[in-house]
Coordinates of C-alpha atoms in Angstrom, one line a residue:
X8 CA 12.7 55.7 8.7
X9 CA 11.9 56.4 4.9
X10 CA 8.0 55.6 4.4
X11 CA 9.4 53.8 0.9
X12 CA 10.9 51.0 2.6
X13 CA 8.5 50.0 5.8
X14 CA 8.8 46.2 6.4
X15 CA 5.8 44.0 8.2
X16 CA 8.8 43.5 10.9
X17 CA 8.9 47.1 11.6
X18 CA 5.0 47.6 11.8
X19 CA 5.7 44.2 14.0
X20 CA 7.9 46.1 16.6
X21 CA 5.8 49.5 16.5
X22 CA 2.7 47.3 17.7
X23 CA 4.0 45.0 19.7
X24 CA 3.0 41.7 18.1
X25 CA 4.5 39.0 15.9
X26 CA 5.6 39.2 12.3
X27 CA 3.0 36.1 11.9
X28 CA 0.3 38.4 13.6
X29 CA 1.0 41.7 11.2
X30 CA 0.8 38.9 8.1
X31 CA -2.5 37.5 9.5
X32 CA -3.9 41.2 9.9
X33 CA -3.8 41.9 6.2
X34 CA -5.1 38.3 5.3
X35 CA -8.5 37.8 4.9
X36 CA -10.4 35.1 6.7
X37 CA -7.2 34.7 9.1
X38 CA -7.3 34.2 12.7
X39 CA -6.5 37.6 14.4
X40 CA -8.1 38.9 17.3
X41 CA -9.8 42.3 16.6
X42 CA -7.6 44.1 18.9
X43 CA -4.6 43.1 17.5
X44 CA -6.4 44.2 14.3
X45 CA -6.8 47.1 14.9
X46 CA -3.3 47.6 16.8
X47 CA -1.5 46.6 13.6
X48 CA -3.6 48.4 11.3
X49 CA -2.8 51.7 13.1
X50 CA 0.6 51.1 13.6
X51 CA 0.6 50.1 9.3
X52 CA -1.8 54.0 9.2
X53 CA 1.9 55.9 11.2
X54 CA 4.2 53.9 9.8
X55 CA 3.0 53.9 5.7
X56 CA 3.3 50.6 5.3
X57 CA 1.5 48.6 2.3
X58 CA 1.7 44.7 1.7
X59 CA 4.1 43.9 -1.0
X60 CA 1.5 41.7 -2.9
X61 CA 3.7 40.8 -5.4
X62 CA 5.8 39.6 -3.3
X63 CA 2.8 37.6 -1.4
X64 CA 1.2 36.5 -4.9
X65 CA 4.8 34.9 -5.7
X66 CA 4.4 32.9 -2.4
X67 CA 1.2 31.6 -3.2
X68 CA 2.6 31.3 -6.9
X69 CA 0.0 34.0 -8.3
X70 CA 1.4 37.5 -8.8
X71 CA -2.3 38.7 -9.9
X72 CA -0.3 40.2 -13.4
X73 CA -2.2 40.3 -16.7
X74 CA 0.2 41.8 -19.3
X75 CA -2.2 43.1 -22.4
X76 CA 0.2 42.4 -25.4
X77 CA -0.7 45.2 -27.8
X78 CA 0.1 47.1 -31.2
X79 CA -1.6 49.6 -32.8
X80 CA -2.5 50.7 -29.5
X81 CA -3.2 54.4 -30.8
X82 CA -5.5 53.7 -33.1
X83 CA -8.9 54.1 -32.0
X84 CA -10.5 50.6 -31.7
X85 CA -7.2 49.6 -29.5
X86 CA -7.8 52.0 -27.8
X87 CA -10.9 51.3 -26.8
X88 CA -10.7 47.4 -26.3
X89 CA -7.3 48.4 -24.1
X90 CA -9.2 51.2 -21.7
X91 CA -12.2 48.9 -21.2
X92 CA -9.7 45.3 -20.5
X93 CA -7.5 47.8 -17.8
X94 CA -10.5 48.9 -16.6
X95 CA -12.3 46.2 -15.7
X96 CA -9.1 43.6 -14.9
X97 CA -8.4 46.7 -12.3
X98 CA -12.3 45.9 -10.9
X99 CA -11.3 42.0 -11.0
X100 CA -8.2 42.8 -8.7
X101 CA -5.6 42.3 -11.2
X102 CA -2.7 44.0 -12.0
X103 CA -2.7 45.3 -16.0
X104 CA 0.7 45.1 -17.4
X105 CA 0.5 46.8 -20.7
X106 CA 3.3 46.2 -22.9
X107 CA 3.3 48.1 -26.6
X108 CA 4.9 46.1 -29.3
X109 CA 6.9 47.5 -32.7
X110 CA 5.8 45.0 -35.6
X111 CA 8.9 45.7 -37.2
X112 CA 11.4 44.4 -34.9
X113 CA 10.1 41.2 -33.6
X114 CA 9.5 43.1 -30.6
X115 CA 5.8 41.3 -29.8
X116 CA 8.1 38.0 -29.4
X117 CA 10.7 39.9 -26.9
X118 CA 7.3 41.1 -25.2
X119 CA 6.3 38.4 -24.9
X120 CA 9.2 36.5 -23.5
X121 CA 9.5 39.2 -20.7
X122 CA 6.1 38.8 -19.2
X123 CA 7.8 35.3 -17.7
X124 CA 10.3 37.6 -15.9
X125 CA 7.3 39.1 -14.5
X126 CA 6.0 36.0 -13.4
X127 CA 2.8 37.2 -15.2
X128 CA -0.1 34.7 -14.3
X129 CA -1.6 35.4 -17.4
X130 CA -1.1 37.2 -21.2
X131 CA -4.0 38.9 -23.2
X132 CA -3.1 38.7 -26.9
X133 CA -4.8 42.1 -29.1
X134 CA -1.8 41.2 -32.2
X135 CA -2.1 38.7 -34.7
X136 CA 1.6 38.8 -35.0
X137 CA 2.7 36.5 -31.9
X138 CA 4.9 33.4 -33.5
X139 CA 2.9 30.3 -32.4
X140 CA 6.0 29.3 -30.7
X141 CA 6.0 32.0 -28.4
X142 CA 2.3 31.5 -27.7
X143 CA 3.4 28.1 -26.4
X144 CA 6.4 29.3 -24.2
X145 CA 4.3 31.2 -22.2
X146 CA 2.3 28.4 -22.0
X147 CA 4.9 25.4 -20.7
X148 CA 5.6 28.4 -18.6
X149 CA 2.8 28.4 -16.4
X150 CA 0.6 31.4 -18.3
X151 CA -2.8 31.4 -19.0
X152 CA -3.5 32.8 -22.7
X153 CA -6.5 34.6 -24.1
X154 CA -6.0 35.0 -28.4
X155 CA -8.3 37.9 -29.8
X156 CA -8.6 37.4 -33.4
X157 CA -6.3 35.3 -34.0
X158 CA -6.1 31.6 -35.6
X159 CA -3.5 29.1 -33.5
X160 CA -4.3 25.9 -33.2
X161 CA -2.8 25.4 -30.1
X162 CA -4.3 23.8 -27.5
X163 CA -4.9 25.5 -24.1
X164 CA -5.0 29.4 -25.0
X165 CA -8.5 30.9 -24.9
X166 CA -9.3 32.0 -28.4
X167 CA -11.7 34.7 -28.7
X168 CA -12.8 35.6 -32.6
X169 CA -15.3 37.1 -34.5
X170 CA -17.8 36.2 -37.4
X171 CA -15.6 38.1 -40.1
X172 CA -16.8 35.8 -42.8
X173 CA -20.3 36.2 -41.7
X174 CA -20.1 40.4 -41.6
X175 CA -18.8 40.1 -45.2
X176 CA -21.6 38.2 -46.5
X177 CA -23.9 40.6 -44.9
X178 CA -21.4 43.6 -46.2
X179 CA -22.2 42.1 -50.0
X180 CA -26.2 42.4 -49.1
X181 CA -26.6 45.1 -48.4
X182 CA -25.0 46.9 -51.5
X183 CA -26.6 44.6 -53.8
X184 CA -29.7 45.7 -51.8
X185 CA -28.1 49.5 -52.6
X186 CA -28.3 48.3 -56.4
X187 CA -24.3 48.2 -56.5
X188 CA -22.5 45.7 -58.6
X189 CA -19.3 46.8 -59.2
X190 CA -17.5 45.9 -55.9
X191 CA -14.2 46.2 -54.5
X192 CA -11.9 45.1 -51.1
X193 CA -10.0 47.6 -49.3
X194 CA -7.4 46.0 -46.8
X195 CA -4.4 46.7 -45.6
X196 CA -0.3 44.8 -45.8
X197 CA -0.5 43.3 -42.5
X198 CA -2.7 40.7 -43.3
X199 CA -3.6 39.1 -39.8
X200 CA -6.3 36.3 -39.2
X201 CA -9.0 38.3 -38.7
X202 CA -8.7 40.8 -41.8
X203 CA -7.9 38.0 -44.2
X204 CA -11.1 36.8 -42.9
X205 CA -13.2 39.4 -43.6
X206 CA -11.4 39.4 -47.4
X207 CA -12.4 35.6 -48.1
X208 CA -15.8 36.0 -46.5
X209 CA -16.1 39.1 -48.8
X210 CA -14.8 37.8 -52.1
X211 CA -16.5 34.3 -51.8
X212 CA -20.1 35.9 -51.0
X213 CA -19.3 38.1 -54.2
X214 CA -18.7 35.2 -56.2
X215 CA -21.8 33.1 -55.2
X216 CA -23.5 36.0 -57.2
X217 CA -21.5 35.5 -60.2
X218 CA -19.5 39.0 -59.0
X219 CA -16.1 39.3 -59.4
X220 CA -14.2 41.9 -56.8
X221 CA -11.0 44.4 -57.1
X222 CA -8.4 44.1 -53.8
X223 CA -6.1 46.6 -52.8
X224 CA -4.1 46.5 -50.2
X225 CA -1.7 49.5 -49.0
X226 CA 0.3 49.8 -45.8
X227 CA -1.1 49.3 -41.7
X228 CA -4.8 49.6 -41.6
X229 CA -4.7 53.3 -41.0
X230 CA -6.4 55.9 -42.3
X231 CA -3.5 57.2 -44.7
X232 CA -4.0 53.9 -46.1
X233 CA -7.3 54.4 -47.0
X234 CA -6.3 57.2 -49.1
X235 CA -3.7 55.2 -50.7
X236 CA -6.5 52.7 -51.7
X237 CA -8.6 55.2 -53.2
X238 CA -6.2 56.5 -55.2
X239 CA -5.7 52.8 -56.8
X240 CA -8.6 51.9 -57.3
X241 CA -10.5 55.3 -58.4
X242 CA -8.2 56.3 -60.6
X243 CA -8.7 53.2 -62.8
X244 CA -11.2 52.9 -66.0
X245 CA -13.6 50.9 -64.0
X246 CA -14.4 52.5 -60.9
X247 CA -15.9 50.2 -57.9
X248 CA -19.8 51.7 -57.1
X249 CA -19.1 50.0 -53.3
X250 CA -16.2 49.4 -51.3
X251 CA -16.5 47.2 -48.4
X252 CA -12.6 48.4 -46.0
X253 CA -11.5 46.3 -43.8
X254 CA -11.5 48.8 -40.8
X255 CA -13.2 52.3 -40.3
X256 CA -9.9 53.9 -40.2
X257 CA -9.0 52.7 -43.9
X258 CA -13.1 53.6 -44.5
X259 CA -12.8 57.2 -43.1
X260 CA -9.8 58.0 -45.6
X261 CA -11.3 56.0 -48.4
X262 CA -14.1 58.6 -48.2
X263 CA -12.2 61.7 -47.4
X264 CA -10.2 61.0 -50.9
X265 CA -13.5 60.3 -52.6
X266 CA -14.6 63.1 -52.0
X267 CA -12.1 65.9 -52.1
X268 CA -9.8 64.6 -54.7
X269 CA -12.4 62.8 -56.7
X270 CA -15.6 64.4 -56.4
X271 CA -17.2 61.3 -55.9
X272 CA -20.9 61.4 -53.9
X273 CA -21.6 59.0 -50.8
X274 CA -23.9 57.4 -51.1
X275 CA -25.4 58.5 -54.1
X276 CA -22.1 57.2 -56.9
X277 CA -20.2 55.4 -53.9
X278 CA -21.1 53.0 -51.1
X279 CA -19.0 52.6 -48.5
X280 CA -18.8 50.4 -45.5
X281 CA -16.2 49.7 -42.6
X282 CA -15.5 47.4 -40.0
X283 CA -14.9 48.4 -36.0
X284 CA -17.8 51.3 -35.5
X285 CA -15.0 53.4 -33.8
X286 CA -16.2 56.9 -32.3
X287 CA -15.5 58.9 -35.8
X288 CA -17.5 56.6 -37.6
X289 CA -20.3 58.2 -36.1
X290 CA -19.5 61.7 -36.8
X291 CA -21.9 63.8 -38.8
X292 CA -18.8 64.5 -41.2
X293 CA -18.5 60.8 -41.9
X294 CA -21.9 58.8 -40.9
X295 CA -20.6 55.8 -41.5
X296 CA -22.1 51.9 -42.1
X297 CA -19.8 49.5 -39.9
X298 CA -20.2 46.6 -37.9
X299 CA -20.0 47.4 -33.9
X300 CA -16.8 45.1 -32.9
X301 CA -18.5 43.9 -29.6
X302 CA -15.9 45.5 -26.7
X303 CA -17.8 44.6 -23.8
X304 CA -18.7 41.0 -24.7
X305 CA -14.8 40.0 -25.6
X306 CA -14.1 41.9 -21.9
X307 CA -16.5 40.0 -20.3
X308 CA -15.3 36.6 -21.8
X309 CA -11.4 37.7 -21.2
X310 CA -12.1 38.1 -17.4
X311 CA -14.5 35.4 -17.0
X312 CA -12.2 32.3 -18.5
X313 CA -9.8 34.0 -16.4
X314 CA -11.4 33.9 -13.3
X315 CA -12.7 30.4 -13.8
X316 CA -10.5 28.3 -12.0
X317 CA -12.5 25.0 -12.4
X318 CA -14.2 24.7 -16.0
X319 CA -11.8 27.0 -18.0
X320 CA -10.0 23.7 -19.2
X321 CA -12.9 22.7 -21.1
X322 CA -13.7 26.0 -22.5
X323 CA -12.0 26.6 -26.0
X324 CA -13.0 29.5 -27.4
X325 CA -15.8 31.7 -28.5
X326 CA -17.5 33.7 -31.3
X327 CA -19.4 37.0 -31.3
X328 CA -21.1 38.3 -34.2
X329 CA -20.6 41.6 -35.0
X330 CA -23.9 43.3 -35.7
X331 CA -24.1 46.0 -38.4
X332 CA -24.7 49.8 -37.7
X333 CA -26.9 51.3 -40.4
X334 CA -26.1 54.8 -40.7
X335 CA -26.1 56.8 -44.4
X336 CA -23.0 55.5 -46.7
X337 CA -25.6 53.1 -48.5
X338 CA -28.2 54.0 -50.5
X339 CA -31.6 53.4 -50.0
X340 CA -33.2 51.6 -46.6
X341 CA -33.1 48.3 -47.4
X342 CA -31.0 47.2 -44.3
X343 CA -30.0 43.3 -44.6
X344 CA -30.9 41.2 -41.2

């Protein structure tokens, strides 16, 4: 007998019992004697048998699937959010289904469409691609929905954002605080919610001070990009004194280029701040100012609407604030709260 394909009926015949008694072994809270217990579970130990649970999670009309709908997934803030959802759905008892998309071939909409052949009970956004339309498939098909960063006004979905505008007024602050005034926007082509946010937030704080700001925007927000935008916009006759990117990734190449093709000093001729606070941000070669995108908290929130069987229907969404990380690409100390 191949180990592969052990049924509950064969563990049934090797102990003796029912095929009812074998299923109420491995449910908990049913009523089993312990003998027979422990009879089945010893005859499951020789045999190699292991519940199918998505089998059982289809009778109950649960499969215990969360498919994790990403892009991007290899750069590192993905990363991060990805390793810390798989990790802690896996804690929850749920099964991660990660499912990598291609934003140039509509493949986040064919993604999406196959978790239903899964019979996934729920779908974790990270794109800000999705069609709205697709969003609400998965919905009329039974899924549950949690949206990071993203802006559909759809009704059911879990929407999870961030205060983008809010880090952008703070981002023009503090290099006014640095003495800066000649300010620009790095961003990238894809343009979701959540980095067009941080570009109105940033432009319209700039212009309540009577400052108008240069915008670039090259390619995916990856660090190649950031080069790109340095070369645009340092190469002009009025070079920015601060440049608030929309991601460190874009930051970490604006600076590299700065410096080794330009000569530019950071902080001392150029101010520079990111968005993410991804592990290079940190490194002595870089040191850069960010805002922390808070991981754990949108975790936390993911799993907890997910788990909440009774008052998730009258919870929307929710905002975290993204505090700022002071480190040395601005000059001066003068830190806005």
């Amino acid at each position: 007998m191949s180990k592969s394909f052990v049924s509950a009926n064969d563990v049934a015949r090797h102990a003796g019992v029912s095929r009812s008694a074998v299923s109420r072994a491995f449910t908990p809270g049913a009523s089993v004697s312990e003998e027979t217990r422990k009879r089945v579970m010893k005859s499951a130990q020789v045999l190699g048998y292991h519940v199918n649970q998505l089998a059982r999670g289809l009778m109950r009309s649960e499969s215990g699937i969360v498919c994790l709908v990403v892009s991007e997934m290899d750069t590192p803030y993905r990363a991060r959010l990805v390793r810390a959802l798989t990790r802690d759905l896996q804690k929850a008892g749920k099964v991660a289904m990660l499912i990598n998309t291609d934003r140039s071939d509509g493949g986040v909409d064919l993604a999406l469409r196959q978790t239903l052949n899964y019979r996934a009970d729920a779908s974790i956004l990270l794109s800000g691609l999705p069609d709205k339309a697709i969003t609400k498939l998965c919905l009329d098909s039974g899924q549950r929905i949690v949206l990071i960063n993203r802006d559909d006004e759809i009704d059911g979905p879990f929407h999870i954002n961030l205060e983008d505008q809010q880090a952008a007024k703070i981002a023009v602050s503090a290099f006014l605080r640095a003495g800066c005034r000649s300010l620009a926007f790095v961003n990238s082509e894809v343009r979701t919610p959540s980095l067009m946010a941080r570009e109105r937030g940033f432009l319209s704080a700039a212009a309540s001070f009577g400052i108008d700001v240069a915008t670039t925007h090259h390619g995916n927000t990856v660090y190649e990009s950031g080069r790109r935008a340095a070369h645009s916009l340092l190469t002009g006759l009025n070079r920015p004194d601060a440049v608030f990117c929309v991601n460190d990734l874009m930051a970490l190449g604006f600076m590299d280029s700065a410096r080794q093709d330009f000569g530019i000093r950071i902080p001392e001729d150029l101010c520079v701040i990111g968005f993410d606070d991804i592990e290079q941000a940190g490194w002595s070669s870089y040191e850069l100012t960010t805002f922390a995108q808070p991981i754990d908290q949108i975790v936390q929130a993911s799993l907890f609407w997910l788990n909440d069987t009774l008052g998730n229907q009258n919870v929307k969404s929710v905002t975290f604030n993204a505090p700022l990380v002071w480190r040395k690409t601005i000059r001066g100390n003068h830190q806005p709260t």
